[in-house]
Coordinates of C-alpha atoms in Angstrom, one line a residue:
X1 CA 0.0 0.0 0.0
X2 CA 1.4 3.4 -1.0
X3 CA 1.6 5.9 1.8
X4 CA 2.3 9.6 1.9
X5 CA 3.8 11.0 5.2
X6 CA 4.0 14.7 6.0
X7 CA 5.0 16.8 9.0
X8 CA 6.0 20.3 9.7
X9 CA 9.7 21.2 9.4
X10 CA 10.8 24.2 11.6
X11 CA 14.2 24.3 9.9
X12 CA 12.7 24.8 6.4
X13 CA 9.7 26.7 7.5
X14 CA 7.2 24.5 5.7
X15 CA 5.6 21.0 5.5
X16 CA 7.9 18.1 4.4
X17 CA 6.2 15.5 2.3
X18 CA 7.7 12.0 1.6
X19 CA 8.4 11.4 -2.1
X20 CA 6.3 8.9 -4.0
X21 CA 6.0 7.9 -7.6
X22 CA 2.7 9.3 -8.8
X23 CA 2.2 11.1 -12.1
X24 CA -0.4 13.5 -10.7
X25 CA 1.8 14.4 -7.8
X26 CA 4.8 14.7 -10.0
X27 CA 3.0 17.3 -12.1
X28 CA 1.8 19.2 -9.0
X29 CA 5.0 19.0 -7.0
X30 CA 7.6 19.0 -9.7
X31 CA 8.3 22.7 -9.3
X32 CA 8.3 22.7 -5.5
X33 CA 11.5 22.7 -3.5
X34 CA 13.0 19.3 -2.8
X35 CA 15.4 18.3 -0.1
X36 CA 17.0 14.9 0.8
X37 CA 18.5 13.2 3.8
X38 CA 20.6 10.1 4.3
X39 CA 20.0 7.7 7.2
X40 CA 21.5 4.3 7.6
X41 CA 22.9 4.6 4.1
X42 CA 19.4 5.2 2.6
X43 CA 18.5 8.5 0.8
X44 CA 15.1 9.9 1.5
X45 CA 13.6 12.7 -0.6
X46 CA 11.1 15.3 0.6
X47 CA 9.1 18.1 -0.9
X48 CA 8.8 21.3 1.1
X49 CA 5.4 23.1 0.7
X50 CA 3.5 25.9 2.5
X51 CA 0.4 25.3 4.6
X52 CA -1.8 26.5 1.7
X53 CA 0.1 24.2 -0.6
X54 CA -0.5 21.3 1.7
X55 CA -4.2 22.0 1.7
X56 CA -4.4 21.9 -2.1
X57 CA -2.4 18.7 -2.3
X58 CA -4.5 16.9 0.2
X59 CA -7.6 18.1 -1.6
X60 CA -6.1 16.8 -4.9
X61 CA -5.3 13.4 -3.4
X62 CA -8.9 13.1 -2.2
X63 CA -10.2 13.9 -5.7
X64 CA -8.0 11.2 -7.4
X65 CA -8.9 8.4 -5.0
X66 CA -6.8 8.8 -1.8
X67 CA -8.5 8.5 1.5
X68 CA -7.1 9.9 4.8
X69 CA -6.5 7.3 7.5
X70 CA -5.0 7.8 11.0
X71 CA -1.8 5.8 11.5
X72 CA -0.1 5.1 14.9
X73 CA 3.4 6.4 14.5
X74 CA 4.2 7.0 18.2
X75 CA 7.4 5.8 19.8
X76 CA 7.4 3.5 22.8
X77 CA 7.7 6.5 25.1
X78 CA 4.4 7.9 23.6
X79 CA 5.9 10.9 21.7
X80 CA 5.0 11.2 18.0
X81 CA 7.5 10.9 15.2
X82 CA 8.0 13.9 12.9
X83 CA 9.7 13.6 9.5
X84 CA 12.1 16.4 8.6
X85 CA 14.9 17.0 6.2
X86 CA 17.4 15.9 8.9
X87 CA 15.7 12.7 9.8
X88 CA 13.3 11.9 12.7
X89 CA 13.0 13.9 15.8
X90 CA 10.4 14.4 18.6
X91 CA 7.9 17.2 18.6
X92 CA 4.4 17.9 19.8
X93 CA 3.0 17.4 16.2
X94 CA 1.1 14.4 14.9
X95 CA 2.2 12.5 11.9
X96 CA -0.6 11.6 9.4
X97 CA -0.7 9.1 6.6
X98 CA -2.5 9.1 3.3
X99 CA -3.2 5.6 2.0
X100 CA -4.5 5.0 -1.6
X101 CA -7.5 2.6 -1.5
X102 CA -10.1 1.4 -4.0
X103 CA -13.2 3.5 -3.7
X104 CA -15.4 0.6 -4.8
X105 CA -14.4 -1.3 -1.7
X106 CA -16.3 1.3 0.6
X107 CA -19.1 -0.5 2.3
X108 CA -22.1 1.6 1.3
X109 CA -24.5 -1.2 1.6
X110 CA -27.2 -2.4 -0.8
X111 CA -30.9 -2.6 -1.1
X112 CA -30.7 -6.2 0.2
X113 CA -28.7 -5.0 3.3
X114 CA -29.7 -1.3 3.8
X115 CA -28.6 1.0 6.6
X116 CA -31.1 2.0 9.2
X117 CA -30.8 5.6 10.6
X118 CA -28.8 4.5 13.7
X119 CA -26.4 2.4 11.7
X120 CA -25.9 5.1 9.1
X121 CA -25.2 7.6 11.9
X122 CA -22.7 5.2 13.4
X123 CA -21.1 4.7 10.0
X124 CA -20.7 8.4 9.4
X125 CA -19.3 8.9 12.9
X126 CA -16.8 6.1 12.4
X127 CA -15.8 7.5 9.0
X128 CA -15.2 10.9 10.5
X129 CA -13.2 9.4 13.3
X130 CA -11.2 7.2 10.9
X131 CA -10.6 10.1 8.6
X132 CA -9.8 12.9 11.1
X133 CA -9.5 11.3 14.4
X134 CA -8.6 14.0 16.9
X135 CA -7.0 16.0 14.2
X136 CA -7.9 19.6 13.9
X137 CA -8.5 21.4 10.6
X138 CA -8.2 25.0 9.7
X139 CA -11.5 26.4 8.4
X140 CA -11.9 29.8 6.8
X141 CA -15.3 31.5 7.0
X142 CA -17.1 34.6 8.2
X143 CA -18.1 34.8 11.9
X144 CA -21.8 35.2 12.3
X145 CA -24.3 35.2 15.3
X146 CA -21.5 36.0 17.7
X147 CA -22.7 37.4 21.1
X148 CA -20.5 37.4 24.1
X149 CA -22.1 36.3 27.3
X150 CA -20.8 35.4 30.8
X151 CA -17.2 34.4 31.2
X152 CA -18.3 30.8 32.1
X153 CA -20.7 30.5 29.1
X154 CA -20.2 28.5 26.0
X155 CA -20.6 30.5 22.7
X156 CA -22.3 29.1 19.6
X157 CA -21.5 31.3 16.6
X158 CA -21.6 30.2 13.0
X159 CA -18.9 30.1 10.3
X160 CA -20.4 31.0 6.9
X161 CA -19.3 31.2 3.3
X162 CA -21.4 33.8 1.4
X163 CA -22.5 33.0 -2.2
X164 CA -21.5 35.4 -4.9
X165 CA -24.9 35.3 -6.5
X166 CA -26.7 36.5 -3.4
X167 CA -28.1 33.0 -2.5
X168 CA -28.2 31.8 1.1
X169 CA -24.7 31.2 2.3
X170 CA -23.2 27.8 3.4
X171 CA -22.7 27.7 7.2
X172 CA -21.4 25.5 10.0
X173 CA -22.5 25.6 13.6
X174 CA -19.6 26.0 15.9
X175 CA -19.0 25.9 19.7
X176 CA -16.4 27.9 21.6
X177 CA -15.6 26.8 25.2
X178 CA -15.0 29.5 27.8
X179 CA -11.3 28.5 28.2
X180 CA -10.7 28.7 24.4
X181 CA -12.4 32.1 24.3
X182 CA -10.2 33.4 27.2
X183 CA -7.1 32.1 25.3
X184 CA -8.3 33.9 22.1
X185 CA -8.8 37.1 24.1
X186 CA -5.4 36.9 25.7
X187 CA -3.9 36.3 22.3
X188 CA -5.6 39.3 20.8
X189 CA -4.5 41.4 23.7
X190 CA -0.8 40.3 23.3
X191 CA -0.9 40.8 19.5
X192 CA -2.6 44.2 19.9
X193 CA -5.5 43.3 17.5
X194 CA -9.3 43.8 18.1
X195 CA -11.4 40.8 19.1
X196 CA -13.2 39.0 16.3
X197 CA -16.7 40.2 15.7
X198 CA -19.6 39.3 13.5
X199 CA -18.7 39.7 9.8
X200 CA -15.0 39.2 10.3
X201 CA -13.5 36.5 8.0
X202 CA -11.4 34.3 10.3
X203 CA -9.3 31.2 9.9
X204 CA -10.2 28.9 12.8
X205 CA -8.6 25.7 14.0
X206 CA -11.5 23.4 14.5
X207 CA -12.2 19.9 15.8
X208 CA -14.9 18.1 13.9
X209 CA -17.6 16.9 16.3
X210 CA -20.4 14.6 15.2
X211 CA -23.2 13.7 17.7
X212 CA -24.8 10.4 16.6
X213 CA -28.1 10.7 18.5
X214 CA -29.1 14.0 16.8
X215 CA -26.8 13.5 13.7
X216 CA -25.5 17.0 14.4
X217 CA -22.2 18.0 12.9
X218 CA -20.5 21.0 14.4
X219 CA -17.0 22.5 14.7
X220 CA -15.3 23.0 18.0
X221 CA -13.1 26.0 17.7
X222 CA -9.7 25.6 19.3
X223 CA -7.8 28.6 18.0
X224 CA -7.9 31.4 15.4
X225 CA -5.4 32.9 13.1
X226 CA -5.3 36.6 13.7
X227 CA -3.9 37.4 10.2
X228 CA -7.3 37.2 8.5
X229 CA -9.1 40.5 7.9
X230 CA -12.7 41.6 7.8
X231 CA -15.2 39.2 6.3
X232 CA -16.8 39.4 2.9
X233 CA -20.2 40.2 4.3
X234 CA -19.1 43.5 5.9
X235 CA -16.7 44.3 3.1
X236 CA -19.4 44.0 0.6
X237 CA -21.7 46.1 2.8
X238 CA -19.0 48.8 3.1
X239 CA -18.5 48.9 -0.7
X240 CA -22.2 49.2 -1.4
X241 CA -22.6 52.0 1.2
X242 CA -19.6 53.8 -0.3
X243 CA -21.2 53.6 -3.7
X244 CA -24.6 54.9 -2.4
X245 CA -22.8 57.8 -0.7
X246 CA -20.9 58.6 -3.9
X247 CA -24.2 58.6 -5.9
X248 CA -25.9 60.8 -3.4
X249 CA -28.5 58.1 -2.5
X250 CA -27.5 57.0 1.0
X251 CA -29.3 59.6 3.0
X252 CA -32.0 60.4 0.3
X253 CA -34.8 58.4 1.8
X254 CA -33.9 58.9 5.4
X255 CA -33.9 62.7 5.0
X256 CA -37.5 62.7 3.7
X257 CA -39.8 64.4 6.2
X258 CA -41.5 62.3 8.8
X259 CA -45.2 62.0 8.1
X260 CA -47.2 64.0 10.6
X261 CA -50.1 61.6 10.9
X262 CA -49.4 58.2 9.2
X263 CA -52.7 56.8 7.8
X264 CA -51.7 54.6 4.9
X265 CA -48.7 52.2 5.1
X266 CA -47.2 50.0 2.3
X267 CA -45.9 46.8 3.8
X268 CA -43.3 44.7 1.9
X269 CA -43.3 41.2 3.3
X270 CA -43.4 37.6 2.1
X271 CA -46.7 35.8 2.1
X272 CA -47.7 34.4 5.4
X273 CA -44.7 35.8 7.2
X274 CA -45.1 35.8 11.0
X275 CA -43.4 39.2 11.1
X276 CA -46.3 40.8 9.1
X277 CA -48.9 39.4 11.5
X278 CA -46.8 40.6 14.5
X279 CA -46.7 44.1 12.9
X280 CA -50.5 44.0 12.1
X281 CA -51.5 42.7 15.5
X282 CA -49.4 45.2 17.3
X283 CA -51.0 48.1 15.5
X284 CA -54.4 46.7 16.3
X285 CA -53.4 46.3 19.9
X286 CA -52.2 49.9 20.0
X287 CA -55.5 50.9 18.4
X288 CA -53.9 52.8 15.6
X289 CA -56.4 53.3 12.7
X290 CA -54.1 52.8 9.8
X291 CA -54.7 51.2 6.4
X292 CA -52.1 48.5 5.4
X293 CA -51.5 47.6 1.8
X294 CA -49.3 44.5 1.5
X295 CA -46.9 44.0 -1.4
X296 CA -45.9 40.4 -1.4
X297 CA -42.1 40.0 -2.0
X298 CA -39.3 37.5 -1.6
X299 CA -37.0 38.5 1.2
X300 CA -34.2 36.0 0.9
X301 CA -31.9 34.6 -1.7
X302 CA -31.5 35.6 -5.3
X303 CA -35.2 36.2 -5.8
X304 CA -35.2 39.3 -3.5
X305 CA -33.9 41.8 -6.0
X306 CA -36.4 41.4 -8.9
X307 CA -39.3 40.8 -6.4
X308 CA -38.7 44.0 -4.4
X309 CA -37.9 46.2 -7.4
X310 CA -41.1 45.1 -9.1
X311 CA -43.1 45.8 -6.0
X312 CA -41.6 49.3 -5.7
X313 CA -42.4 49.9 -9.3
X314 CA -46.0 48.8 -8.8
X315 CA -46.3 51.1 -5.8
X316 CA -45.0 54.1 -7.7
X317 CA -47.1 53.4 -10.8
X318 CA -50.4 52.3 -9.5
X319 CA -50.8 54.7 -6.5
X320 CA -50.7 58.5 -6.7
X321 CA -47.7 60.3 -5.3
X322 CA -48.3 61.0 -1.6
X323 CA -50.8 58.2 -1.2
X324 CA -48.7 56.2 1.3
X325 CA -47.2 57.8 4.4
X326 CA -44.8 55.1 5.2
X327 CA -43.2 52.0 3.6
X328 CA -42.1 49.1 5.9
X329 CA -39.9 46.2 4.9
X330 CA -40.8 43.3 7.3
X331 CA -39.1 40.0 7.8
X332 CA -39.5 37.9 10.9
X333 CA -35.9 37.3 12.0
X334 CA -33.1 34.9 10.9
X335 CA -29.4 35.0 11.5
X336 CA -26.7 37.2 10.1
X337 CA -26.1 34.7 7.2
X338 CA -29.5 35.6 5.8
X339 CA -28.7 39.3 5.7
X340 CA -26.6 39.0 2.5
X341 CA -29.6 39.6 0.2
X342 CA -30.2 43.0 1.9
X343 CA -26.7 44.1 0.9
X344 CA -27.9 44.8 -2.7
X345 CA -27.1 48.1 -4.5
X346 CA -30.0 47.9 -6.9
X347 CA -32.6 47.3 -4.2
X348 CA -31.1 50.1 -2.0
X349 CA -31.0 52.6 -4.9
X350 CA -34.6 51.8 -5.9
X351 CA -35.8 52.4 -2.3
X352 CA -33.7 55.6 -2.0
X353 CA -35.4 57.1 -5.1
X354 CA -38.9 56.4 -3.8
X355 CA -41.1 59.3 -2.7
X356 CA -42.3 57.2 0.4
X357 CA -40.3 57.2 3.6
X358 CA -39.2 53.7 4.5
X359 CA -38.4 51.8 7.6
X360 CA -36.9 48.4 7.8
X361 CA -37.7 45.7 10.4
X362 CA -35.9 42.4 9.6
X363 CA -35.4 41.0 13.1
X364 CA -31.7 41.6 13.8
X365 CA -30.4 43.4 16.8
X366 CA -26.6 42.8 16.6
X367 CA -25.8 42.9 12.9
X368 CA -27.0 45.3 10.3
X369 CA -27.3 45.4 6.5
X370 CA -27.1 48.2 4.0
X371 CA -30.9 48.8 4.3
X372 CA -30.6 49.0 8.1
X373 CA -27.9 51.7 7.7
X374 CA -29.7 53.9 5.1
X375 CA -33.3 53.6 6.3
X376 CA -35.1 54.1 9.6
X377 CA -34.1 50.9 11.4
X378 CA -36.4 48.9 13.7
X379 CA -35.2 45.8 15.6
X380 CA -38.4 43.8 15.0
X381 CA -41.7 44.2 13.2
X382 CA -43.3 44.8 16.6
X383 CA -40.8 47.6 17.2
X384 CA -41.8 49.1 13.8
X385 CA -45.4 49.0 14.8
X386 CA -44.6 50.7 18.1
X387 CA -42.6 53.5 16.3
X388 CA -45.5 54.2 13.9
X389 CA -47.9 54.1 16.9
X390 CA -45.6 56.6 18.7
X391 CA -45.6 58.9 15.7
X392 CA -49.3 58.7 15.4
X393 CA -50.0 59.3 19.1
X394 CA -47.5 62.2 19.2
X395 CA -49.2 63.8 16.2
X396 CA -52.7 63.0 17.7
X397 CA -51.7 64.5 21.0
X398 CA -50.2 67.5 19.3
X399 CA -53.5 67.9 17.3
X400 CA -55.5 67.6 20.6
X401 CA -53.2 70.3 22.2
X402 CA -53.5 72.5 19.2
X403 CA -57.3 72.0 19.2
X404 CA -57.5 73.0 22.9
X405 CA -55.2 76.0 22.3
X406 CA -57.4 77.0 19.3
X407 CA -60.6 76.7 21.4
X408 CA -59.0 78.8 24.2
X409 CA -57.8 81.4 21.7
X410 CA -61.3 81.5 20.0
X411 CA -62.9 82.0 23.4
X412 CA -60.5 84.8 24.3
X413 CA -61.2 86.4 20.9
X414 CA -64.9 86.1 21.3
X415 CA -64.8 87.5 24.8
X416 CA -62.6 90.5 23.7
X417 CA -65.0 91.1 20.7
X418 CA -68.0 91.0 23.0
X419 CA -66.5 93.6 25.2
X420 CA -65.5 95.7 22.3
X421 CA -69.0 95.3 20.7
X422 CA -70.6 96.4 24.0
X423 CA -68.3 99.4 24.2
X424 CA -69.0 100.3 20.6
X425 CA -72.7 99.8 21.0
X426 CA -72.8 102.2 24.0
X427 CA -70.7 104.7 22.1
X428 CA -72.9 104.4 19.1
X429 CA -76.1 104.7 21.2
X430 CA -74.8 107.9 22.9
X431 CA -73.7 109.4 19.6
X432 CA -77.0 108.4 18.0
X433 CA -79.0 110.0 20.8
X434 CA -77.1 113.2 20.6
X435 CA -77.3 113.3 16.8
X436 CA -81.1 112.5 16.9
X437 CA -81.7 115.4 19.3
X438 CA -79.7 117.7 17.1
X439 CA -81.5 116.5 13.9
X440 CA -84.9 116.9 15.6
X441 CA -84.0 120.5 16.4
X442 CA -82.8 121.2 12.9
X443 CA -85.9 119.6 11.4
X444 CA -88.2 121.7 13.6
X445 CA -86.4 124.8 12.5
X446 CA -86.5 123.8 8.9
X447 CA -90.1 122.9 9.2
X448 CA -91.1 126.3 10.6
X449 CA -89.0 128.0 7.9
X450 CA -90.5 125.9 5.1
X451 CA -94.0 126.4 6.3
X452 CA -93.5 130.2 6.4
X453 CA -92.0 130.2 2.9
X454 CA -94.8 127.9 1.6
X455 CA -97.5 130.2 2.9
X456 CA -95.9 133.2 1.3
X457 CA -95.4 131.3 -2.0
X458 CA -99.0 130.1 -2.0
X459 CA -100.3 133.6 -1.5
X460 CA -98.2 135.0 -4.3
X461 CA -99.2 132.2 -6.7
X462 CA -102.8 132.7 -5.8
X463 CA -102.7 136.3 -6.7
X464 CA -100.8 135.7 -9.9
X465 CA -103.2 132.9 -10.9
X466 CA -106.2 135.2 -10.4
X467 CA -104.5 137.8 -12.6
X468 CA -103.8 135.3 -15.3
X469 CA -107.3 134.0 -15.2
X470 CA -108.8 137.4 -15.9
X471 CA -106.4 138.0 -18.8
X472 CA -107.1 134.6 -20.3
X473 CA -110.9 135.0 -20.0
X474 CA -110.7 138.3 -21.8
X475 CA -108.4 136.9 -24.5
X476 CA -110.6 133.9 -25.1
X477 CA -113.7 136.0 -25.4
X478 CA -112.1 138.1 -28.1
X479 CA -110.6 135.3 -30.2
X480 CA -113.3 132.6 -29.9
X481 CA -115.9 134.2 -32.3
X482 CA -113.3 134.7 -35.1
X483 CA -111.9 131.2 -34.7
X484 CA -115.3 129.7 -34.8
X485 CA -116.1 131.3 -38.2
X486 CA -112.8 130.2 -39.7
X487 CA -113.2 126.6 -38.5
X488 CA -116.7 126.4 -40.0
X489 CA -115.5 127.5 -43.4
X490 CA -112.6 125.0 -43.3
X491 CA -114.9 122.1 -42.5
X492 CA -117.1 122.8 -45.5
X493 CA -114.1 123.1 -47.8
X494 CA -112.6 119.8 -46.6
X495 CA -115.8 117.9 -46.9
X496 CA -116.2 118.8 -50.6
X497 CA -112.6 117.8 -51.4
X498 CA -112.8 114.5 -49.6
X499 CA -116.0 113.3 -51.3
X500 CA -114.5 114.0 -54.8
X501 CA -111.3 112.1 -54.0
X502 CA -113.1 109.2 -52.6
X503 CA -115.2 108.8 -55.8
X504 CA -112.1 108.9 -58.0
X505 CA -110.3 106.3 -55.8
X506 CA -113.3 104.0 -56.0
X507 CA -113.3 104.1 -59.8
X508 CA -109.6 103.4 -60.0
X509 CA -110.0 100.4 -57.7
X510 CA -112.8 98.9 -59.8
X511 CA -110.8 99.2 -62.9
X512 CA -107.7 97.6 -61.3
X513 CA -109.7 94.7 -59.9
X514 CA -111.2 93.9 -63.4
X515 CA -107.7 94.0 -65.0
X516 CA -106.2 91.7 -62.3
X517 CA -109.1 89.2 -62.6
X518 CA -108.5 88.9 -66.4
X519 CA -104.8 88.4 -65.9
X520 CA -105.2 85.7 -63.3
X521 CA -107.8 83.8 -65.3
X522 CA -105.6 83.8 -68.4
X523 CA -102.5 82.6 -66.4
X524 CA -104.4 79.8 -64.7
X525 CA -105.8 78.6 -68.1
X526 CA -102.2 78.4 -69.5
X527 CA -100.9 76.5 -66.6
X528 CA -103.8 74.0 -66.8
X529 CA -103.0 73.3 -70.5
X530 CA -99.3 72.7 -69.5
X531 CA -100.4 70.3 -66.7
X532 CA -102.6 68.3 -69.1
X533 CA -99.7 68.0 -71.6
X534 CA -97.4 66.7 -68.7
X535 CA -100.1 64.2 -67.6
X536 CA -100.4 62.8 -71.1
X537 CA -96.6 62.5 -71.4
X538 CA -96.4 60.7 -68.0
X539 CA -99.2 58.3 -68.9
X540 CA -97.5 57.5 -72.2
X541 CA -94.2 56.6 -70.3
X542 CA -95.9 54.6 -67.5
X543 CA -94.6 51.0 -67.6
X544 CA -98.1 49.8 -66.7
X545 CA -99.5 51.4 -69.8
X546 CA -96.8 49.7 -71.8
X547 CA -97.6 46.4 -70.2
X548 CA -101.3 46.9 -71.0
X549 CA -100.2 47.3 -74.7
X550 CA -98.5 43.9 -74.6
X551 CA -95.0 44.6 -73.4
X552 CA -93.4 42.9 -70.4
X553 CA -90.7 44.0 -67.9
X554 CA -87.8 41.6 -67.5
X555 CA -85.6 41.4 -64.3
X556 CA -83.4 39.0 -62.5
X557 CA -84.5 37.5 -59.2
X558 CA -82.3 40.0 -57.3
X559 CA -84.3 42.9 -58.8
X560 CA -81.8 44.0 -61.5
X561 CA -83.6 45.2 -64.6
X562 CA -82.7 43.5 -67.9
X563 CA -82.5 46.1 -70.7
X564 CA -80.1 44.3 -73.0
X565 CA -79.2 40.7 -74.0
X566 CA -75.7 41.3 -72.5
X567 CA -77.3 41.3 -69.0
X568 CA -78.5 37.7 -69.3
X569 CA -77.0 34.3 -70.3
X570 CA -78.5 31.1 -71.5
X571 CA -79.9 28.9 -68.7
X572 CA -80.4 31.8 -66.3
X573 CA -83.8 32.4 -64.7
X574 CA -85.6 35.7 -65.2
X575 CA -88.9 37.2 -64.0
X576 CA -91.4 38.7 -66.5
X577 CA -93.7 41.3 -64.8
X578 CA -97.3 41.6 -66.2
X579 CA -100.1 43.9 -65.3
X580 CA -101.7 41.4 -62.9
X581 CA -98.7 39.3 -61.8
X582 CA -95.3 37.9 -62.9
X583 CA -93.8 34.8 -64.6
X584 CA -90.6 33.0 -63.7
X585 CA -88.9 32.0 -67.0
X586 CA -85.7 30.2 -68.0
X587 CA -83.6 31.6 -71.0
X588 CA -83.2 28.9 -73.7
X589 CA -81.9 31.1 -76.5
X590 CA -80.2 34.5 -76.7
X591 CA -80.3 36.3 -80.1
X592 CA -78.8 39.6 -81.2
X593 CA -80.7 41.9 -83.5
X594 CA -77.8 42.8 -85.7
X595 CA -77.2 39.5 -87.6
X596 CA -79.6 37.1 -85.9
X597 CA -76.9 34.7 -84.8
X598 CA -77.7 32.6 -81.8
X599 CA -75.6 33.2 -78.7
X600 CA -74.9 30.7 -76.0

């Protein structure tokens, strides 16, 4: 059986691998540094590779059919052997072996001899023990769900690997014992580096632990490499926030004015989410009379971006500007690994450009996403409902206070106006009384004056009238006799002239009437002659008269008149109309008048 031994060499600062003839390894390790040592007259060759190189080689061996097996290489005194360029020496490092086996020999069972759950769990556990034993492996991932508790508490963070396409990340549950955490804290203090936090990408030395009863696989963290920097999750978040700030979008939505009295709220949540019902029930519990319009969206994985952007577009297009007072993104919890989809530039920029002020409630207290940073953040959907309730109550209380202030101000105004009206009324009454008395005095004076003047004027006019009457009587008496004679003569003259003119006019009228009567009679006789001529012509052209004389009227069944042989063909049916009915005929022969040849 071919075996590959490897151990760490402090002299060469890398891992020493025993040489073996394998074409794949020759291609991979041919360019690596090679050293040799001679012991007992036998030369041994070793490759020297880095830790990362060793990981790649072991992964390659697994792909081409090598399986890791533990191998006891301890000396009688219990110390492990370490292969180095100088030979064998003792160290607190374990030597591992890689043995090439036939994959087909693995006992995966058959349908005739299947595994039950317990047996399969035992098989997996045994495989892990045989493969890794007590060996620790270095695992790279982002720290998530970390929350430090008491000094004697165990910690249960996760190590995650985000997906580039925004899908849910791959994650491992881990456990950190209090003693290990104290060692990590001391190490960070000595090195002068900050403690690891959520989102940091770390390289952790882990022991693989599989618990058969629950088939739970977790990693027991034993140590961490402090050389790794911040994790991809927070780095991606920082890049997106920087881009939003550069584009002037980061504070755009958060700087929108807070609605004074929120009445209509657009809720963005997935269908049947518990967070939405918590939000809805809390508003009802707080007795806040708001209208909720739910836009059903996907809030995890790659489907979030198109779903949320379409919902935002529907809100902007189907509802008038200013219809909604608030927009709320609700998701009922989850760990930090599920926040990756909220670090999305397209979603963030679409929300930033909305005319509706947004708040986000996705159930995270420790970690935050891009949307948490750029919008009004709420820890939970219930917290979002409480914030809206507080805004509503504050506005309602302010309205009540303003109403009371307005009522008090109106009462004060009315009271001041009443007093002013009373004062003005008294002043007007006093002024009116004084002016009335003065007017009455003036009227009395003018009345006496007018009466005196009227009496004098009447007396003067009476005297003048009497004088005129006497003059008129005398004048009339002198003129009336002469005028009466002249009028009598004019009447006699007018009567003679009128009688003569009337007789002449009567004679003219009689002659005019006789002339008009003759003209009218002559005109009527001429028109009657013309009408008789027209009547005879119409009777002559009447088809019925022609039919009475023996002619017939031919037509097709659709009513089209037949006036020429070119309108009909042999074999067609025609209708002959007579004076008292019609005949349906069939054309047997069609003849032309020109030469008498038969057609058809």
